[in-house]
Amino acid sequence: MNLSNPTHPQMVLYGFFGTLLVLILICLSSQAVYAETLESNSFIIQFGNFNVTSGEKSSTTYNVTDTVGQTGAGPYGEFGTASYFVGGGFQYIYPIDQFRFTISKTDINLGQLTAQAHNTDTNVLTITAPTAGGYQIYAYEQHPLKLLNGIPTIPDTTCDNNDCDQTTAEIWQNTDVGGFGFNVNGDDTAADFINTNYFRQFANNALSEPMQVIMSNTGYVVNRAATVTYKAGLFGSEPAGTYETSIVFVAVPAY
Amino acid sequence: MITSNKIKTWHLVVVFCGISWFWLQYPTSISAQSDYSLSVYPPSAYLKIKPGTTANHTIELTNTTTNTIVVTPKVFDSKPEEDSGYPEMQPTFSFPYLSEQVQKMSPILIKPGETNSFSLDFTVPPEAITREYPLTVLFSSTIEQANTTNQVVSNSKLYGVIGANLVVLVSSDETLPNLLQVVDIEVPRLLDSLRGLSFTPMLINQGVQTVVASGSATIVDTFGRTVFQAQIYPDMILGRQQRSARALTTQKDSKLPEPTVFSYDPLFLLGKYTITTKIIDGQGNSSSSHTKTVIALPYSFLIVVLFIIIGWVFSRVFATNTSPD
């Protein structure tokens, strides 16, 4: 091939700069100005002007205001009166709904446990958090599964590869591996519960392990639900009897 | 950071102990429940008390199950977690103006479908200084006992605990100034044209009282055109708290306003972009603003083209050197 012939490389360069020119023209021709528009069946909010605005916009579950010119701006009301539905400020999400926490079932019965088998039970946690900042649900156990009126325990699981604990969920499918653990699957669950095969230990209050967040959201949420699966299996040497523990779920709204 | 985490861990441990202690003090005599559903209202409240006066705050608890629920309240000092609105309960209770605190902590029995009230009475002496006190009230309920068998059986008891926040401002002033300020905008100075422009305004509330984050953020391009506008999500910023601002948006499939990141994602960025974040106070005035300029260039595009050209030149040189001519 003759290197002195510039036809081919010139075409490449022309193509490159031509493409670049087109992209620049596309970029420069953009005239869009983006304003926030919020709407539902019962309200619409459009912020076209950032300096002068007022009023209250609402849906069935919350109100939003963008108010200017009032005195006593901020969440506080008059002296001696808690303010939570008469807010001031440029915009304010009213917590007009209740913070509601539901546990679908409080009897967790894993049945008769046998070696080389896993028994499970489930329930559902549901939460409504009508605050701008969202919520957190923590979980912990009073102690590992322990024989009633006795010392023997079914220890908290360490999962298939001895790599899970109260803060990190890992795969637990091997029925040769006994123990006690849980999985959370659904809305707002902790990221380490990748799927329903991933299990954690409960934080053990008897060892002063701090309770751990299992569900959270940083915004206003309604009826967020997650299924908790409790699983236990034996190593084979545990004496007969009823093993029990207390599991605590703590739901706290954000400010 | 490590010290902060240790402190946080210690705080959580103490909170556990507090909850556990109350279970032991007030064992329930209520029979087994099939489920648990409890509501509190308001979830978060802001109470301003003038020194030398008294005040009262009532939290309503609604039992929406078919069983009677007994809850035991306990009040904790709290503070916002770093860069979030989550309360972090403290191991000690130092709030000095709660009247008859011990008497208030007896168990509350709530019948199915009923709403009961829990009241907190405050007495603030005239000499009290201006200060904000974030508090969190936890309502713990206890449930059933396990039965014994002669097989290896596992029964677990579940306890529900629900919380409510109360932020008490002690101040003699009718109004306190809104001292929420933008201290920085976190964004890279140089951007690739093929990537979006995401940024995070950092806010600090230098005032003593909680304020609502209010304001907007804009991006102006090289030609002075406003190409992006977004409202600041109305997060509660407690007194002395620093946290990042979030953008207010509504997703297509949701009727609720949601927090999101400030992000401008056009097809191609090029040139200078000026980001401005303004805070609006309660009077509608701009109380604080911060501006940062970033430059967008097609780095990745140019690098790819450069490699293609270099590769082409090398291939031509290689082809020439290996040519039989």
XYZ file of C-alpha atoms in Angstrom:
580
model
C 0.000 0.000 0.000
C 1.210 3.504 -0.732
C 1.630 5.481 2.545
C 1.920 8.726 0.730
C -1.689 8.430 -0.378
C -3.630 10.494 2.233
C -7.088 9.564 1.081
C -7.947 6.899 3.694
C -6.583 8.536 6.892
C -8.012 11.847 5.837
C -11.386 10.212 5.515
C -11.001 8.803 9.043
C -10.085 12.191 10.462
C -12.831 13.937 8.531
C -15.255 11.372 9.885
C -14.075 11.922 13.450
C -14.238 15.696 13.368
C -17.503 15.589 11.481
C -19.017 13.400 14.180
C -17.629 15.666 16.882
C -19.080 18.717 15.125
C -22.520 17.084 14.944
C -22.411 16.201 18.645
C -21.411 19.752 19.531
C -24.245 21.165 17.428
C -26.715 18.811 19.144
C -25.442 19.944 22.529
C -25.555 23.632 21.695
C -28.995 23.444 20.137
C -30.507 22.186 23.373
C -32.951 24.753 24.749
C -34.624 22.708 27.457
C -35.184 24.134 30.908
C -36.206 21.541 33.446
C -38.754 22.399 36.101
C -39.945 19.972 38.731
C -43.498 18.790 38.302
C -45.145 16.578 40.902
C -48.546 15.150 40.347
C -50.947 12.412 41.340
C -54.656 11.833 40.905
C -55.405 14.472 43.459
C -52.695 17.054 43.240
C -50.136 18.645 41.019
C -47.220 20.782 41.960
C -45.142 22.639 39.466
C -42.171 24.657 40.522
C -41.691 27.170 37.738
C -40.727 30.039 39.952
C -38.339 29.582 42.801
C -38.882 32.882 44.517
C -42.588 33.527 44.904
C -44.969 30.717 45.685
C -47.510 29.670 48.269
C -50.236 27.205 49.025
C -50.832 23.649 50.013
C -51.019 20.675 47.729
C -52.221 17.373 48.966
C -52.989 13.790 48.168
C -54.778 11.261 50.304
C -51.626 10.443 52.192
C -49.622 13.606 52.537
C -49.505 17.322 51.955
C -46.744 19.419 50.532
C -46.604 23.159 50.905
C -44.393 25.759 49.366
C -45.144 28.760 51.488
C -43.471 32.133 51.530
C -43.910 34.999 53.897
C -45.133 33.315 57.034
C -43.674 34.000 60.425
C -42.169 31.351 62.599
C -40.673 29.451 59.703
C -39.680 25.868 60.337
C -41.331 22.919 61.961
C -41.987 24.568 65.310
C -45.365 26.060 66.085
C -46.417 28.324 68.905
C -44.952 28.073 72.384
C -46.111 24.980 74.202
C -47.720 23.394 71.171
C -46.095 20.560 69.318
C -46.124 21.252 65.618
C -46.469 18.384 63.239
C -49.240 19.250 60.863
C -48.915 23.012 60.717
C -45.489 23.470 59.290
C -43.769 26.523 58.023
C -41.060 26.870 55.497
C -40.709 26.972 51.800
C -41.942 23.448 51.460
C -42.931 20.907 54.024
C -44.207 17.378 53.983
C -46.933 17.034 56.558
C -46.851 13.850 58.608
C -50.640 13.646 58.595
C -50.618 9.869 58.634
C -49.676 7.520 61.448
C -46.362 5.765 61.690
C -47.545 2.185 61.561
C -45.625 -1.041 62.126
C -47.192 -4.444 61.606
C -45.868 -7.938 62.224
C -48.151 -10.408 60.475
C -47.432 -13.262 62.859
C -45.736 -13.285 66.211
C -45.667 -17.046 66.787
C -42.662 -18.382 64.970
C -42.756 -22.141 65.177
C -40.056 -24.022 63.339
C -41.543 -27.365 64.304
C -39.631 -30.507 65.188
C -36.031 -30.115 64.190
C -33.935 -32.982 62.849
C -30.347 -33.319 61.771
C -29.481 -32.700 58.125
C -32.673 -30.760 57.556
C -33.658 -27.132 57.754
C -37.005 -26.014 59.085
C -38.394 -22.603 58.222
C -41.204 -20.279 59.143
C -42.059 -16.820 57.826
C -43.892 -13.673 58.666
C -44.246 -10.271 57.067
C -43.160 -6.886 58.368
C -45.116 -3.925 57.005
C -44.443 -0.280 57.652
C -45.864 3.115 56.812
C -43.598 6.042 57.577
C -45.205 9.399 56.799
C -42.121 11.484 57.379
C -39.814 13.129 54.890
C -36.834 11.258 56.286
C -38.205 7.708 56.177
C -37.634 4.981 58.744
C -35.411 2.169 59.971
C -36.295 -1.275 61.322
C -33.721 -2.955 63.530
C -33.671 -6.594 64.640
C -31.963 -8.567 67.367
C -32.405 -11.688 69.516
C -32.193 -11.911 73.271
C -29.938 -14.976 72.939
C -29.453 -17.887 70.510
C -32.112 -20.622 70.507
C -31.791 -22.087 73.982
C -33.365 -25.087 75.673
C -36.166 -24.020 77.963
C -34.920 -24.283 81.538
C -31.610 -25.553 80.233
C -28.220 -24.519 78.946
C -27.863 -26.233 75.535
C -28.263 -23.975 72.551
C -28.694 -24.178 68.814
C -26.015 -21.691 67.814
C -26.525 -18.888 65.335
C -25.693 -20.047 61.837
C -22.424 -19.177 60.165
C -23.833 -20.228 56.757
C -22.414 -22.655 54.206
C -18.928 -21.193 54.093
C -18.621 -20.013 57.664
C -18.799 -16.441 56.458
C -22.061 -14.886 57.642
C -22.720 -13.074 60.888
C -25.157 -10.526 62.282
C -24.037 -7.831 59.841
C -23.440 -9.818 56.644
C -25.773 -12.263 54.927
C -24.315 -15.143 52.970
C -25.620 -18.293 51.311
C -27.025 -20.943 53.651
C -28.424 -23.957 51.797
C -26.284 -26.860 53.011
C -28.433 -28.901 55.386
C -25.308 -30.336 56.990
C -24.763 -26.876 58.427
C -27.061 -26.335 61.394
C -27.821 -23.217 63.344
C -30.392 -20.456 63.449
C -30.655 -17.499 61.073
C -32.992 -15.349 59.041
C -33.520 -13.843 55.622
C -35.454 -10.698 54.683
C -36.891 -10.346 51.213
C -39.043 -7.517 49.900
C -39.161 -3.737 50.064
C -36.324 -1.661 51.486
C -34.326 -4.639 52.717
C -30.643 -4.495 53.556
C -28.503 -4.931 50.458
C -26.690 -8.037 51.656
C -29.901 -10.081 51.434
C -29.243 -10.654 47.746
C -31.895 -13.346 47.431
C -33.813 -15.756 49.637
C -30.803 -18.044 50.024
C -28.840 -15.397 51.908
C -29.071 -15.556 55.688
C -27.754 -13.630 58.641
C -27.546 -14.298 62.338
C -29.658 -12.128 64.568
C -27.575 -9.728 66.607
C -27.144 -11.431 69.971
C -28.079 -9.163 72.823
C -26.568 -11.621 75.315
C -23.191 -10.876 73.734
C -23.926 -7.138 73.569
C -23.995 -7.193 69.801
C -25.770 -4.017 68.613
C -29.096 -4.408 66.859
C -28.834 -4.295 63.097
C -30.848 -2.486 60.447
C -32.783 -4.921 58.254
C -35.126 -2.486 56.485
C -34.804 1.225 55.830
C -35.887 3.988 53.514
C -34.927 7.646 53.417
C -38.258 8.933 52.125
C -41.982 8.984 52.738
C -43.238 5.416 52.355
C -46.594 3.664 52.573
C -47.100 -0.038 53.252
C -43.591 -1.209 52.519
C -43.464 -4.932 53.232
C -40.809 -7.599 53.550
C -41.013 -11.286 54.332
C -38.768 -12.558 57.099
C -37.798 -16.214 56.820
C -36.571 -17.860 60.010
C -34.527 -21.024 59.529
C -33.050 -23.540 61.941
C -31.269 -26.845 61.648
C -29.503 -29.236 63.992
C -25.914 -30.359 64.096
C -27.154 -33.651 65.574
C -25.979 -33.545 69.157
C -28.646 -31.284 70.595
C -30.804 -32.783 73.391
C -34.560 -33.024 72.941
C -36.708 -30.207 74.186
C -38.126 -26.834 73.280
C -35.637 -24.258 72.175
C -36.712 -20.670 72.314
C -35.518 -17.133 72.038
C -36.985 -13.659 71.861
C -36.636 -11.713 68.651
C -37.151 -7.985 68.716
C -38.009 -5.713 65.802
C -37.603 -2.004 66.500
C -39.239 0.447 64.059
C -38.178 4.064 64.361
C -39.228 6.987 62.136
C -36.739 9.558 60.958
C -36.988 13.178 62.072
C -14.548 7.516 62.132
C -13.515 4.439 64.052
C -14.104 6.228 67.323
C -17.483 7.413 66.089
C -18.507 3.869 65.159
C -17.415 2.578 68.548
C -19.485 5.218 70.270
C -22.475 4.403 68.079
C -22.104 0.707 68.838
C -21.926 1.418 72.551
C -25.039 3.540 72.319
C -27.001 0.781 70.612
C -25.885 -1.737 73.194
C -27.108 0.458 75.997
C -30.417 0.982 74.215
C -30.817 -2.825 74.084
C -30.220 -3.045 77.779
C -32.780 -0.329 78.412
C -35.457 -2.106 76.406
C -34.633 -5.447 78.024
C -34.761 -3.972 81.480
C -38.273 -2.756 80.885
C -39.412 -6.194 79.803
C -38.146 -7.637 83.036
C -39.744 -4.899 85.080
C -43.143 -5.182 83.462
C -43.872 -8.744 82.349
C -47.133 -8.925 80.486
C -50.074 -10.952 81.655
C -51.792 -10.769 78.301
C -52.408 -14.033 76.493
C -50.869 -14.940 73.162
C -51.342 -12.654 70.190
C -51.552 -13.733 66.612
C -50.086 -10.531 65.231
C -48.817 -7.100 66.089
C -49.875 -3.823 64.574
C -49.357 -0.563 66.330
C -49.488 2.997 65.080
C -48.096 6.116 66.650
C -49.066 9.678 65.931
C -47.336 11.979 65.449
C -44.217 10.094 64.328
C -42.148 13.239 64.752
C -43.111 16.434 66.504
C -41.417 19.725 67.289
C -42.296 21.388 70.563
C -41.185 24.868 71.547
C -41.295 25.776 75.234
C -40.650 29.163 76.764
C -38.558 29.165 79.948
C -40.729 29.608 83.018
C -43.674 27.783 81.476
C -45.040 24.268 81.238
C -46.053 22.270 78.207
C -47.530 18.909 77.323
C -47.067 16.578 74.407
C -49.363 13.672 73.642
C -48.566 10.656 71.498
C -51.484 8.560 70.319
C -51.083 4.795 70.101
C -53.555 2.812 68.046
C -53.881 -0.953 68.263
C -55.159 -2.270 64.933
C -55.053 -5.944 65.863
C -57.787 -8.101 67.420
C -55.727 -8.603 70.572
C -54.963 -6.411 73.510
C -51.461 -5.016 73.398
C -49.468 -3.804 76.374
C -46.673 -1.385 75.665
C -44.088 0.089 77.951
C -42.774 3.528 77.017
C -39.234 4.678 77.524
C -37.751 8.020 76.543
C -34.231 8.285 75.145
C -32.039 11.206 74.301
C -31.310 11.031 70.617
C -29.392 12.845 67.941
C -29.392 12.628 64.158
C -27.089 10.096 62.603
C -24.299 11.539 60.550
C -25.606 12.864 57.230
C -29.095 11.438 57.680
C -32.407 12.049 59.377
C -32.351 8.803 61.327
C -32.360 9.230 65.098
C -29.485 7.694 66.990
C -30.612 6.837 70.484
C -28.234 7.688 73.266
C -27.284 5.554 76.268
C -28.087 8.228 78.787
C -31.171 10.292 79.446
C -30.160 13.815 80.326
C -33.207 15.845 79.341
C -33.903 17.843 82.511
C -37.406 19.198 82.005
C -39.609 16.107 81.908
C -41.958 16.097 84.889
C -42.709 12.888 86.791
C -40.777 10.822 84.310
C -40.846 7.611 86.354
C -44.609 7.671 86.788
C -45.098 8.090 83.087
C -43.228 4.930 82.288
C -45.830 2.449 83.515
C -47.235 -0.006 80.944
C -50.108 1.100 78.747
C -52.867 -1.364 77.894
C -54.465 -0.827 74.504
C -57.561 -2.808 73.637
C -58.218 -4.036 70.097
C -59.078 -1.203 67.745
C -58.633 1.440 70.395
C -56.393 4.458 70.628
C -54.675 5.370 73.864
C -52.682 8.437 74.637
C -49.301 8.808 76.219
C -48.539 12.235 77.590
C -45.286 13.877 78.458
C -45.387 16.906 80.746
C -42.629 19.469 80.642
C -41.720 22.083 83.212
C -39.018 24.496 82.151
C -37.566 26.843 84.786
C -37.146 30.543 83.975
C -33.372 30.299 83.959
C -33.280 27.596 81.268
C -30.944 28.354 78.402
C -31.850 28.227 74.743
C -31.223 24.739 73.487
C -32.766 22.026 71.342
C -33.295 18.521 72.770
C -34.029 15.665 70.347
C -35.819 12.796 72.094
C -37.076 9.400 70.952
C -39.844 7.511 72.737
C -39.877 3.737 72.298
C -42.990 1.698 73.030
C -42.095 -1.941 73.665
C -44.656 -4.696 73.690
C -44.297 -8.230 74.960
C -45.920 -11.306 73.584
C -46.321 -15.005 74.294
C -44.451 -17.747 76.067
C -43.263 -21.009 74.487
C -44.572 -24.443 75.539
C -42.347 -27.376 76.421
C -42.201 -30.710 74.564
C -40.048 -33.819 74.583
C -38.781 -33.290 71.031
C -36.336 -30.819 69.557
C -38.729 -28.012 68.814
C -38.056 -24.363 68.186
C -40.454 -21.623 69.206
C -39.505 -17.987 69.050
C -41.202 -15.055 70.659
C -41.423 -11.847 68.676
C -41.474 -8.434 70.266
C -42.506 -5.304 68.443
C -41.063 -1.961 69.393
C -42.240 1.243 67.752
C -40.786 4.699 68.176
C -41.770 8.337 67.926
C -39.521 11.364 67.851
C -39.969 14.565 69.772
C -37.653 17.522 69.346
C -38.002 20.047 72.153
C -36.755 23.593 71.686
C -36.334 25.642 74.841
C -36.186 29.295 73.877
C -37.519 32.602 75.069
C -37.503 34.024 71.544
C -40.690 34.052 69.528
C -38.690 33.327 66.402
C -35.108 32.310 65.921
C -33.204 33.092 62.740
C -32.931 30.445 60.058
C -29.174 29.878 59.847
C -29.188 27.044 57.340
C -26.311 27.548 54.936
C -24.794 25.890 51.921
C -21.163 25.285 52.755
C -20.071 23.379 49.673
C -21.181 21.633 46.511
C -19.503 18.274 46.084
C -18.782 17.760 42.385
C -15.648 17.010 40.316
C -14.116 20.090 38.713
C -13.531 18.277 35.421
C -16.191 16.110 33.841
C -16.293 13.775 30.902
C -18.777 14.887 28.269
C -20.309 11.464 27.970
C -21.167 11.227 31.646
C -23.864 13.015 33.567
C -23.344 15.853 36.006
C -24.228 14.788 39.530
C -23.576 16.989 42.521
C -24.325 17.159 46.228
C -24.902 20.433 48.061
C -23.663 20.234 51.653
C -25.809 22.063 54.182
C -25.116 23.064 57.740
C -27.620 24.385 60.211
C -25.712 26.847 62.338
C -28.799 27.727 64.287
C -29.949 26.139 67.512
C -33.314 24.938 66.209
C -34.476 22.501 63.550
C -35.246 24.005 60.163
C -36.698 22.595 56.990
C -34.323 22.475 54.052
C -35.805 24.753 51.436
C -34.400 26.115 48.238
C -33.262 25.097 44.819
C -30.310 24.174 42.691
C -29.664 25.305 39.134
C -27.110 24.640 36.425
C -26.278 27.340 33.899
C -24.301 26.420 30.778
C -21.587 28.318 28.918
C -24.147 30.444 27.124
C -25.973 31.534 30.232
C -28.930 29.241 29.739
C -30.455 27.506 32.726
C -30.372 23.859 31.723
C -31.321 22.280 35.068
C -33.460 23.249 38.030
C -34.501 21.185 41.042
C -36.042 21.830 44.407
C -34.288 20.778 47.568
C -36.081 17.912 49.317
C -37.644 19.184 52.568
C -35.458 17.283 54.991
C -35.455 18.277 58.632
C -32.049 19.641 59.571
C -31.652 19.669 63.326
C -29.753 22.379 65.143
C -25.993 22.225 64.481
C -26.447 19.336 62.058
C -24.557 19.064 58.792
C -25.898 16.892 56.017
C -26.134 16.675 52.270
C -29.137 18.097 50.462
C -31.316 15.907 48.310
C -33.358 16.741 45.247
C -37.142 16.528 45.255
C -38.719 14.462 42.536
C -41.656 12.220 41.789
C -41.204 9.021 39.881
C -43.573 8.239 37.036
C -45.147 5.319 38.887
C -45.363 6.964 42.284
C -47.617 9.653 43.656
C -45.263 10.418 46.500
C -42.483 12.971 46.390
C -39.190 11.184 46.682
C -35.662 12.237 47.473
C -33.092 11.727 44.777
C -29.653 12.948 43.791
C -29.112 16.175 41.927
C -28.255 14.903 38.463
C -28.218 16.489 35.004
C -27.884 13.851 32.310
C -27.918 15.292 28.797
C -26.631 13.424 25.763
C -23.407 15.383 25.694
C -21.854 17.881 28.073
C -19.423 20.460 26.766
C -17.888 23.610 28.186
C -18.443 25.433 31.426
C -21.340 24.675 33.758
C -22.121 26.815 36.764
C -23.939 25.096 39.629
C -25.724 27.300 42.126
C -27.530 26.152 45.245
C -29.712 28.625 47.102
C -31.337 28.287 50.488
C -34.635 30.045 51.030
C -35.577 31.105 54.523
C -39.080 31.217 55.950
C -39.658 34.671 54.548
C -38.936 33.578 51.018
C -35.610 35.314 50.910
C -32.411 33.746 49.726
C -30.492 33.272 52.949
C -27.473 31.435 51.617
C -26.072 30.383 48.293
C -23.036 28.630 46.948
C -21.708 28.396 43.401
C -19.253 26.042 41.805
C -18.086 25.846 38.190
C -17.176 22.638 36.398
C -15.697 22.041 32.955
C -16.917 19.236 30.716
C -14.748 17.909 27.902
C -15.010 14.735 25.825
C -12.042 13.051 27.489
C -13.093 9.485 26.911
C -14.080 10.181 23.318
C -10.781 11.899 22.542
C -8.792 9.147 24.219
C -10.557 6.478 22.188
C -9.982 8.395 18.958
C -6.363 9.028 19.888
C -5.829 5.312 20.469
C -7.488 4.536 17.139
C -5.209 6.988 15.324
C -2.113 5.692 17.096
C -3.129 2.145 16.338
C -3.760 2.993 12.720
C -0.364 4.737 12.378
C 1.415 1.816 13.998
C -0.393 -0.635 11.797
C 0.597 1.332 8.718
C 4.221 1.539 9.861
C 4.211 -2.190 10.601
C 2.632 -2.905 7.227
C 5.234 -0.756 5.478
C 8.184 -2.368 7.254
C 6.941 -5.862 6.500
C 6.003 -5.114 2.890
C 7.864 -7.294 0.376
C 8.432 -4.135 -1.688
